């Protein structure tokens, strides 16, 4: 991996903390980046912020896209084509009962329509929970979701209308996992609600061949878990452990045009372990194994919740930088040596 650029999205954050970024590259070469910010994670003043960057320029000062008397969480940006951009985000004081809202732009993210619930009456959060949806070869849009009620479980939401309405897959869990409270043994400033249960959440997706889809999952068990689907994401296997370390924090991946998979993660094998280093690993065998190739950060502090997208061999990554700012990186993958 070759580092082309590393910069900050904001000169100074307008909020005390910022976290959980998402990034989107538009056909024009512009970037959109969104995240949540407020006094602390889970506080009622936490809103969703969005910044835009023209090609070759800096990110513009952020604009608040959503706020209310309830906490906001985990924005996700997705382009469904034709200039349409969808901004998904969660709202609610209780993670177990949060709701998903969307705002839709018809002009490449310059202006957005009013917010609306993704699924009326939903409690728990439909649609993407942290990471981007993907468009399958068939045209179906697949969104990686999860639930944090009792034992954590994941699912995929599939859409045939570009990501505006969804049908939920089966729930994906770790077979036989106990309902045992997890303890936060570190100093990560997450909501105390996050410590209550074990399981898998926040999947990230890739398509192998047409209709064959896989996910890697954050877990409470010190390892990344995986699940597979052979029918376009409608039905999934039970989650099974990989050898990739996971600290019970977010991860994300992208599949390059040559089939390699690039994963961004904290390779720490302890639940609620340190959120450093933040590393880039590459798989050349369809996700069966990963080799670390680059550290984005390795100092003490929190470097977490990455989002990654790719175009050709170019990878674009955003992540939380000590909850003080959002970092933006451009990496180029070297050509595969055969």
Tab-separated table of C-alpha atoms in Angstrom:
chain	number	residue	atom	x	y	z
A	1	UNK	CA	0.000	0.000	0.000
A	2	UNK	CA	1.222	3.475	-0.902
A	3	UNK	CA	-0.006	6.427	1.161
A	4	UNK	CA	-1.028	9.204	-1.231
A	5	UNK	CA	-2.695	11.572	1.241
A	6	UNK	CA	-3.507	11.867	4.929
A	7	UNK	CA	-5.452	14.891	6.158
A	8	UNK	CA	-8.141	16.068	8.572
A	9	UNK	CA	-11.753	16.621	7.563
A	10	UNK	CA	-12.171	19.589	9.952
A	11	UNK	CA	-9.880	22.407	10.975
A	12	UNK	CA	-11.679	22.167	14.318
A	13	UNK	CA	-14.694	20.122	15.271
A	14	UNK	CA	-17.813	22.173	16.142
A	15	UNK	CA	-18.623	19.593	18.847
A	16	UNK	CA	-16.782	18.201	21.857
A	17	UNK	CA	-16.560	14.741	20.284
A	18	UNK	CA	-16.996	13.289	16.808
A	19	UNK	CA	-17.200	9.631	15.795
A	20	UNK	CA	-18.451	6.988	13.341
A	21	UNK	CA	-17.669	8.497	9.957
A	22	UNK	CA	-18.841	7.423	6.512
A	23	UNK	CA	-17.394	8.447	3.152
A	24	UNK	CA	-18.693	8.545	-0.418
A	25	UNK	CA	-16.975	9.494	-3.683
A	26	UNK	CA	-19.192	11.085	-6.310
A	27	UNK	CA	-18.787	10.743	-10.113
A	28	UNK	CA	-17.602	14.368	-10.168
A	29	UNK	CA	-14.567	13.425	-8.056
A	30	UNK	CA	-16.021	15.172	-5.004
A	31	UNK	CA	-16.245	13.464	-1.609
A	32	UNK	CA	-18.959	13.513	1.025
A	33	UNK	CA	-18.135	12.631	4.626
A	34	UNK	CA	-20.589	12.356	7.523
A	35	UNK	CA	-20.309	11.490	11.233
A	36	UNK	CA	-22.037	12.062	14.559
A	37	UNK	CA	-20.998	14.764	17.004
A	38	UNK	CA	-22.064	16.280	20.313
A	39	UNK	CA	-21.035	16.566	23.968
A	40	UNK	CA	-20.517	12.799	24.390
A	41	UNK	CA	-21.644	9.585	22.716
A	42	UNK	CA	-25.298	8.888	23.478
A	43	UNK	CA	-26.099	12.407	24.718
A	44	UNK	CA	-29.328	14.013	23.533
A	45	UNK	CA	-27.401	16.815	21.796
A	46	UNK	CA	-25.581	14.454	19.417
A	47	UNK	CA	-26.428	15.212	15.785
A	48	UNK	CA	-25.364	14.145	12.299
A	49	UNK	CA	-22.821	16.308	10.445
A	50	UNK	CA	-21.877	16.371	6.771
A	51	UNK	CA	-18.918	17.902	4.927
A	52	UNK	CA	-18.182	18.125	1.209
A	53	UNK	CA	-14.847	18.279	-0.563
A	54	UNK	CA	-14.313	19.266	-4.156
A	55	UNK	CA	-11.655	17.402	-6.105
A	56	UNK	CA	-8.228	18.722	-5.146
A	57	UNK	CA	-9.606	20.968	-2.398
A	58	UNK	CA	-10.258	20.821	1.335
A	59	UNK	CA	-13.364	19.618	3.102
A	60	UNK	CA	-15.808	22.456	3.687
A	61	UNK	CA	-17.038	23.352	7.205
A	62	UNK	CA	-19.566	20.736	8.337
A	63	UNK	CA	-23.319	21.249	8.227
A	64	UNK	CA	-25.682	19.667	10.762
A	65	UNK	CA	-28.029	17.347	8.902
A	66	UNK	CA	-30.108	15.970	11.772
A	67	UNK	CA	-30.682	16.833	15.426
A	68	UNK	CA	-33.504	16.598	17.950
A	69	UNK	CA	-34.026	15.922	21.646
A	70	UNK	CA	-32.701	12.375	21.114
A	71	UNK	CA	-29.222	11.062	20.423
A	72	UNK	CA	-28.163	10.409	16.829
A	73	UNK	CA	-25.776	7.687	15.722
A	74	UNK	CA	-23.828	6.024	12.898
A	75	UNK	CA	-24.543	7.829	9.614
A	76	UNK	CA	-24.066	5.901	6.356
A	77	UNK	CA	-23.806	7.439	2.882
A	78	UNK	CA	-24.839	5.565	-0.257
A	79	UNK	CA	-25.272	6.554	-3.897
A	80	UNK	CA	-28.021	4.744	-5.763
A	81	UNK	CA	-27.040	6.310	-9.100
A	82	UNK	CA	-28.306	9.149	-11.244
A	83	UNK	CA	-27.153	11.796	-8.779
A	84	UNK	CA	-29.218	10.302	-5.938
A	85	UNK	CA	-27.486	10.111	-2.550
A	86	UNK	CA	-29.066	8.599	0.553
A	87	UNK	CA	-27.987	9.516	4.087
A	88	UNK	CA	-29.021	6.895	6.662
A	89	UNK	CA	-28.682	7.401	10.419
A	90	UNK	CA	-29.983	6.098	13.744
A	91	UNK	CA	-32.026	8.080	16.272
A	92	UNK	CA	-32.877	7.153	19.859
A	93	UNK	CA	-31.554	7.208	23.411
A	94	UNK	CA	-31.583	3.401	23.633
A	95	UNK	CA	-29.357	1.577	21.139
A	96	UNK	CA	-31.588	-1.491	21.467
A	97	UNK	CA	-34.594	0.528	20.291
A	98	UNK	CA	-33.080	3.111	17.956
A	99	UNK	CA	-34.818	3.877	14.655
A	100	UNK	CA	-33.376	4.434	11.202
A	101	UNK	CA	-34.078	7.670	9.352
A	102	UNK	CA	-33.057	8.721	5.866
A	103	UNK	CA	-32.640	11.929	3.924
A	104	UNK	CA	-32.405	11.751	0.131
A	105	UNK	CA	-30.530	14.055	-2.235
A	106	UNK	CA	-31.403	14.156	-5.926
A	107	UNK	CA	-28.493	16.443	-6.874
A	108	UNK	CA	-25.349	14.659	-5.743
A	109	UNK	CA	-25.547	15.675	-2.111
A	110	UNK	CA	-25.863	19.428	-2.639
A	111	UNK	CA	-29.332	19.526	-1.077
A	112	UNK	CA	-31.309	16.915	0.846
A	113	UNK	CA	-35.014	16.358	1.310
A	114	UNK	CA	-36.753	16.034	4.686
A	115	UNK	CA	-36.015	13.141	6.988
A	116	UNK	CA	-38.327	10.147	7.089
A	117	UNK	CA	-38.319	6.803	8.848
A	118	UNK	CA	-36.827	4.018	6.766
A	119	UNK	CA	-39.273	1.468	8.185
A	120	UNK	CA	-42.257	2.977	9.997
A	121	UNK	CA	-42.698	1.642	13.501
A	122	UNK	CA	-39.356	-0.163	13.542
A	123	UNK	CA	-37.558	-0.530	16.863
A	124	UNK	CA	-33.993	-1.802	16.735
A	125	UNK	CA	-32.682	-0.314	13.519
A	126	UNK	CA	-33.233	-1.497	9.943
A	127	UNK	CA	-30.965	-0.758	7.001
A	128	UNK	CA	-27.216	-0.180	7.375
A	129	UNK	CA	-26.039	0.071	10.984
A	130	UNK	CA	-22.502	1.397	10.376
A	131	UNK	CA	-21.051	0.272	7.054
A	132	UNK	CA	-22.053	1.034	3.482
A	133	UNK	CA	-24.544	-0.970	1.433
A	134	UNK	CA	-23.224	-2.669	-1.706
A	135	UNK	CA	-24.866	-3.138	-5.076
A	136	UNK	CA	-24.788	-6.742	-6.255
A	137	UNK	CA	-24.252	-7.887	-9.833
A	138	UNK	CA	-28.022	-8.451	-10.047
A	139	UNK	CA	-28.694	-4.811	-9.180
A	140	UNK	CA	-29.984	-5.639	-5.706
A	141	UNK	CA	-28.750	-3.312	-2.952
A	142	UNK	CA	-27.617	-5.107	0.186
A	143	UNK	CA	-27.296	-3.235	3.487
A	144	UNK	CA	-25.384	-4.647	6.502
A	145	UNK	CA	-27.506	-4.418	9.650
A	146	UNK	CA	-27.524	-5.651	13.250
A	147	UNK	CA	-29.552	-5.643	16.450
A	148	UNK	CA	-28.315	-5.016	19.993
A	149	UNK	CA	-31.248	-6.485	21.903
A	150	UNK	CA	-30.181	-9.230	24.330
A	151	UNK	CA	-27.628	-11.323	22.414
A	152	UNK	CA	-26.184	-9.267	19.544
A	153	UNK	CA	-27.178	-10.503	16.088
A	154	UNK	CA	-26.623	-9.309	12.545
A	155	UNK	CA	-28.643	-9.454	9.341
A	156	UNK	CA	-28.692	-8.140	5.798
A	157	UNK	CA	-31.439	-5.877	4.463
A	158	UNK	CA	-31.989	-6.190	0.702
A	159	UNK	CA	-33.587	-3.623	-1.559
A	160	UNK	CA	-34.807	-3.750	-5.146
A	161	UNK	CA	-35.481	0.003	-5.408
A	162	UNK	CA	-32.023	1.450	-4.871
A	163	UNK	CA	-31.980	1.417	-1.078
A	164	UNK	CA	-35.229	3.174	-0.147
A	165	UNK	CA	-37.223	0.140	1.037
A	166	UNK	CA	-35.837	-3.099	2.425
A	167	UNK	CA	-36.643	-6.741	3.172
A	168	UNK	CA	-34.822	-8.302	6.124
A	169	UNK	CA	-32.852	-11.558	5.949
A	170	UNK	CA	-32.629	-14.157	8.700
A	171	UNK	CA	-30.759	-13.162	11.852
A	172	UNK	CA	-27.109	-14.189	12.086
A	173	UNK	CA	-25.622	-15.156	15.432
A	174	UNK	CA	-22.909	-17.182	17.129
A	175	UNK	CA	-24.311	-20.648	17.902
A	176	UNK	CA	-24.663	-21.371	21.617
A	177	UNK	CA	-23.344	-18.029	22.854
A	178	UNK	CA	-24.254	-17.259	26.450
A	179	UNK	CA	-26.225	-14.212	27.470
A	180	UNK	CA	-23.455	-12.895	29.650
A	181	UNK	CA	-22.686	-9.278	30.361
A	182	UNK	CA	-19.444	-7.959	28.910
A	183	UNK	CA	-17.227	-5.654	30.924
A	184	UNK	CA	-15.424	-2.627	29.526
A	185	UNK	CA	-11.922	-3.120	30.840
A	186	UNK	CA	-10.483	-0.199	28.889
A	187	UNK	CA	-11.075	3.525	28.782
A	188	UNK	CA	-13.004	3.721	25.502
A	189	UNK	CA	-15.646	6.489	25.906
A	190	UNK	CA	-18.564	4.508	24.473
A	191	UNK	CA	-22.121	4.483	25.752
A	192	UNK	CA	-22.508	2.181	28.765
A	193	UNK	CA	-25.341	0.458	26.871
A	194	UNK	CA	-22.723	-1.165	24.655
A	195	UNK	CA	-21.326	-3.319	27.480
A	196	UNK	CA	-24.443	-5.357	28.149
A	197	UNK	CA	-24.306	-8.306	25.782
A	198	UNK	CA	-22.221	-10.612	23.606
A	199	UNK	CA	-22.507	-11.549	19.954
A	200	UNK	CA	-21.879	-10.070	16.512
A	201	UNK	CA	-22.822	-6.685	15.055
A	202	UNK	CA	-21.893	-4.158	12.360
A	203	UNK	CA	-21.163	-6.414	9.362
A	204	UNK	CA	-19.283	-5.349	6.250
A	205	UNK	CA	-20.051	-6.992	2.905
A	206	UNK	CA	-18.549	-8.137	-0.373
A	207	UNK	CA	-19.809	-10.126	-3.357
A	208	UNK	CA	-17.649	-12.986	-4.611
A	209	UNK	CA	-19.416	-14.254	-7.726
A	210	UNK	CA	-22.948	-13.389	-8.761
A	211	UNK	CA	-25.271	-13.976	-5.816
A	212	UNK	CA	-22.511	-15.290	-3.530
A	213	UNK	CA	-22.016	-12.750	-0.749
A	214	UNK	CA	-19.960	-12.724	2.440
A	215	UNK	CA	-19.751	-10.600	5.571
A	216	UNK	CA	-17.173	-10.008	8.259
A	217	UNK	CA	-18.540	-9.037	11.660
A	218	UNK	CA	-17.412	-7.204	14.751
A	219	UNK	CA	-17.690	-9.481	17.781
A	220	UNK	CA	-17.361	-9.585	21.560
A	221	UNK	CA	-15.191	-12.704	21.344
A	222	UNK	CA	-11.757	-11.307	20.442
A	223	UNK	CA	-11.992	-12.395	16.789
A	224	UNK	CA	-13.711	-11.241	13.640
A	225	UNK	CA	-16.580	-13.536	12.641
A	226	UNK	CA	-17.856	-14.383	9.158
A	227	UNK	CA	-21.111	-15.451	7.494
A	228	UNK	CA	-21.934	-16.436	3.898
A	229	UNK	CA	-24.941	-16.288	1.580
A	230	UNK	CA	-25.500	-18.100	-1.720
A	231	UNK	CA	-28.778	-16.438	-2.699
A	232	UNK	CA	-27.942	-12.753	-2.954
A	233	UNK	CA	-28.150	-12.029	0.761
A	234	UNK	CA	-31.638	-13.368	1.475
A	235	UNK	CA	-30.377	-16.201	3.695
A	236	UNK	CA	-27.129	-16.463	5.669
A	237	UNK	CA	-25.116	-19.085	7.511
A	238	UNK	CA	-24.531	-18.929	11.227
A	239	UNK	CA	-21.538	-16.787	12.155
A	240	UNK	CA	-18.214	-18.579	12.457
A	241	UNK	CA	-14.862	-17.423	13.826
A	242	UNK	CA	-11.947	-16.274	11.663
A	243	UNK	CA	-8.323	-15.855	12.739
A	244	UNK	CA	-8.493	-12.048	12.405
A	245	UNK	CA	-8.200	-10.280	15.770
A	246	UNK	CA	-10.992	-7.940	16.851
A	247	UNK	CA	-11.288	-5.653	19.862
A	248	UNK	CA	-15.090	-5.364	19.788
A	249	UNK	CA	-14.862	-2.258	17.616
A	250	UNK	CA	-15.934	-1.364	14.107
A	251	UNK	CA	-14.209	-2.543	10.949
A	252	UNK	CA	-14.864	-2.115	7.231
A	253	UNK	CA	-13.668	-3.571	3.939
A	254	UNK	CA	-13.748	-3.053	0.201
A	255	UNK	CA	-13.184	-5.417	-2.711
A	256	UNK	CA	-10.752	-4.153	-5.344
A	257	UNK	CA	-11.347	-4.629	-9.059
A	258	UNK	CA	-8.732	-7.426	-9.116
A	259	UNK	CA	-10.581	-9.363	-6.392
A	260	UNK	CA	-8.351	-8.526	-3.433
A	261	UNK	CA	-10.126	-7.513	-0.243
A	262	UNK	CA	-8.809	-4.592	1.793
A	263	UNK	CA	-9.806	-4.584	5.466
A	264	UNK	CA	-9.356	-1.688	7.913
A	265	UNK	CA	-9.476	-2.709	11.568
A	266	UNK	CA	-7.896	-2.688	15.019
A	267	UNK	CA	-5.968	-6.013	15.191
A	268	UNK	CA	-6.357	-6.392	18.970
A	269	UNK	CA	-7.742	-9.677	20.292
A	270	UNK	CA	-9.505	-8.488	23.437
A	271	UNK	CA	-13.109	-7.385	23.828
A	272	UNK	CA	-13.099	-3.663	24.597
A	273	UNK	CA	-9.353	-3.693	24.026
A	274	UNK	CA	-7.306	-0.742	22.815
A	275	UNK	CA	-8.452	0.992	19.636
A	276	UNK	CA	-4.907	1.260	18.381
A	277	UNK	CA	-3.203	0.404	16.132
A	278	UNK	CA	-5.550	1.030	13.212
A	279	UNK	CA	-4.292	-1.160	10.406
A	280	UNK	CA	-4.893	-2.118	6.793
A	281	UNK	CA	-4.848	-5.822	5.916
A	282	UNK	CA	-5.229	-7.463	2.515
A	283	UNK	CA	-6.669	-10.817	1.478
A	284	UNK	CA	-5.761	-12.479	-1.809
A	285	UNK	CA	-7.886	-15.605	-1.152
A	286	UNK	CA	-11.418	-14.164	-0.937
A	287	UNK	CA	-11.261	-13.360	2.757
A	288	UNK	CA	-10.047	-16.703	4.045
A	289	UNK	CA	-6.862	-15.070	5.366
A	290	UNK	CA	-5.562	-11.527	5.773
A	291	UNK	CA	-2.050	-10.108	6.011
A	292	UNK	CA	-1.373	-6.732	7.602
A	293	UNK	CA	0.336	-4.400	5.133
A	294	UNK	CA	0.055	-0.909	6.637
A	295	UNK	CA	-0.586	0.913	9.925
A	296	UNK	CA	-2.646	4.074	9.584
A	297	UNK	CA	-2.079	4.846	13.276
A	298	UNK	CA	-0.036	3.139	15.982
A	299	UNK	CA	0.327	5.698	18.760
A	300	UNK	CA	-1.648	5.565	22.005
A	301	UNK	CA	-5.190	6.875	21.749
A	302	UNK	CA	-8.404	5.990	19.960
A	303	UNK	CA	-8.224	5.428	16.187
A	304	UNK	CA	-11.367	3.600	15.285
A	305	UNK	CA	-14.556	3.038	13.304
A	306	UNK	CA	-13.047	3.142	9.823
A	307	UNK	CA	-15.024	3.469	6.612
A	308	UNK	CA	-13.411	2.425	3.322
A	309	UNK	CA	-14.409	2.689	-0.340
A	310	UNK	CA	-12.397	1.970	-3.479
A	311	UNK	CA	-12.156	2.847	-7.150
A	312	UNK	CA	-9.792	0.662	-9.140
A	313	UNK	CA	-6.753	0.254	-6.880
A	314	UNK	CA	-7.395	3.529	-5.041
A	315	UNK	CA	-8.751	3.233	-1.508
A	316	UNK	CA	-10.297	6.099	0.448
A	317	UNK	CA	-10.619	5.765	4.214
A	318	UNK	CA	-12.066	7.884	6.997
A	319	UNK	CA	-11.843	7.127	10.714
A	320	UNK	CA	-12.175	8.580	14.202
A	321	UNK	CA	-9.032	10.413	15.344
A	322	UNK	CA	-9.095	10.445	19.171
A	323	UNK	CA	-12.738	11.602	18.957
A	324	UNK	CA	-11.323	15.057	18.202
A	325	UNK	CA	-11.528	14.930	14.414
A	326	UNK	CA	-12.146	12.687	11.421
A	327	UNK	CA	-9.099	11.604	9.422
A	328	UNK	CA	-9.149	11.111	5.635
A	329	UNK	CA	-6.631	8.892	3.844
A	330	UNK	CA	-6.011	7.973	0.228
A	331	UNK	CA	-4.075	4.743	-0.282
A	332	UNK	CA	-3.155	3.073	-3.530
A	333	UNK	CA	-2.832	-0.698	-3.666
A	334	UNK	CA	0.163	-1.890	-5.654
A	335	UNK	CA	-0.593	-4.145	-8.599
A	336	UNK	CA	-0.966	-7.797	-7.752
A	337	UNK	CA	2.241	-9.716	-8.405
A	338	UNK	CA	1.501	-12.959	-10.241
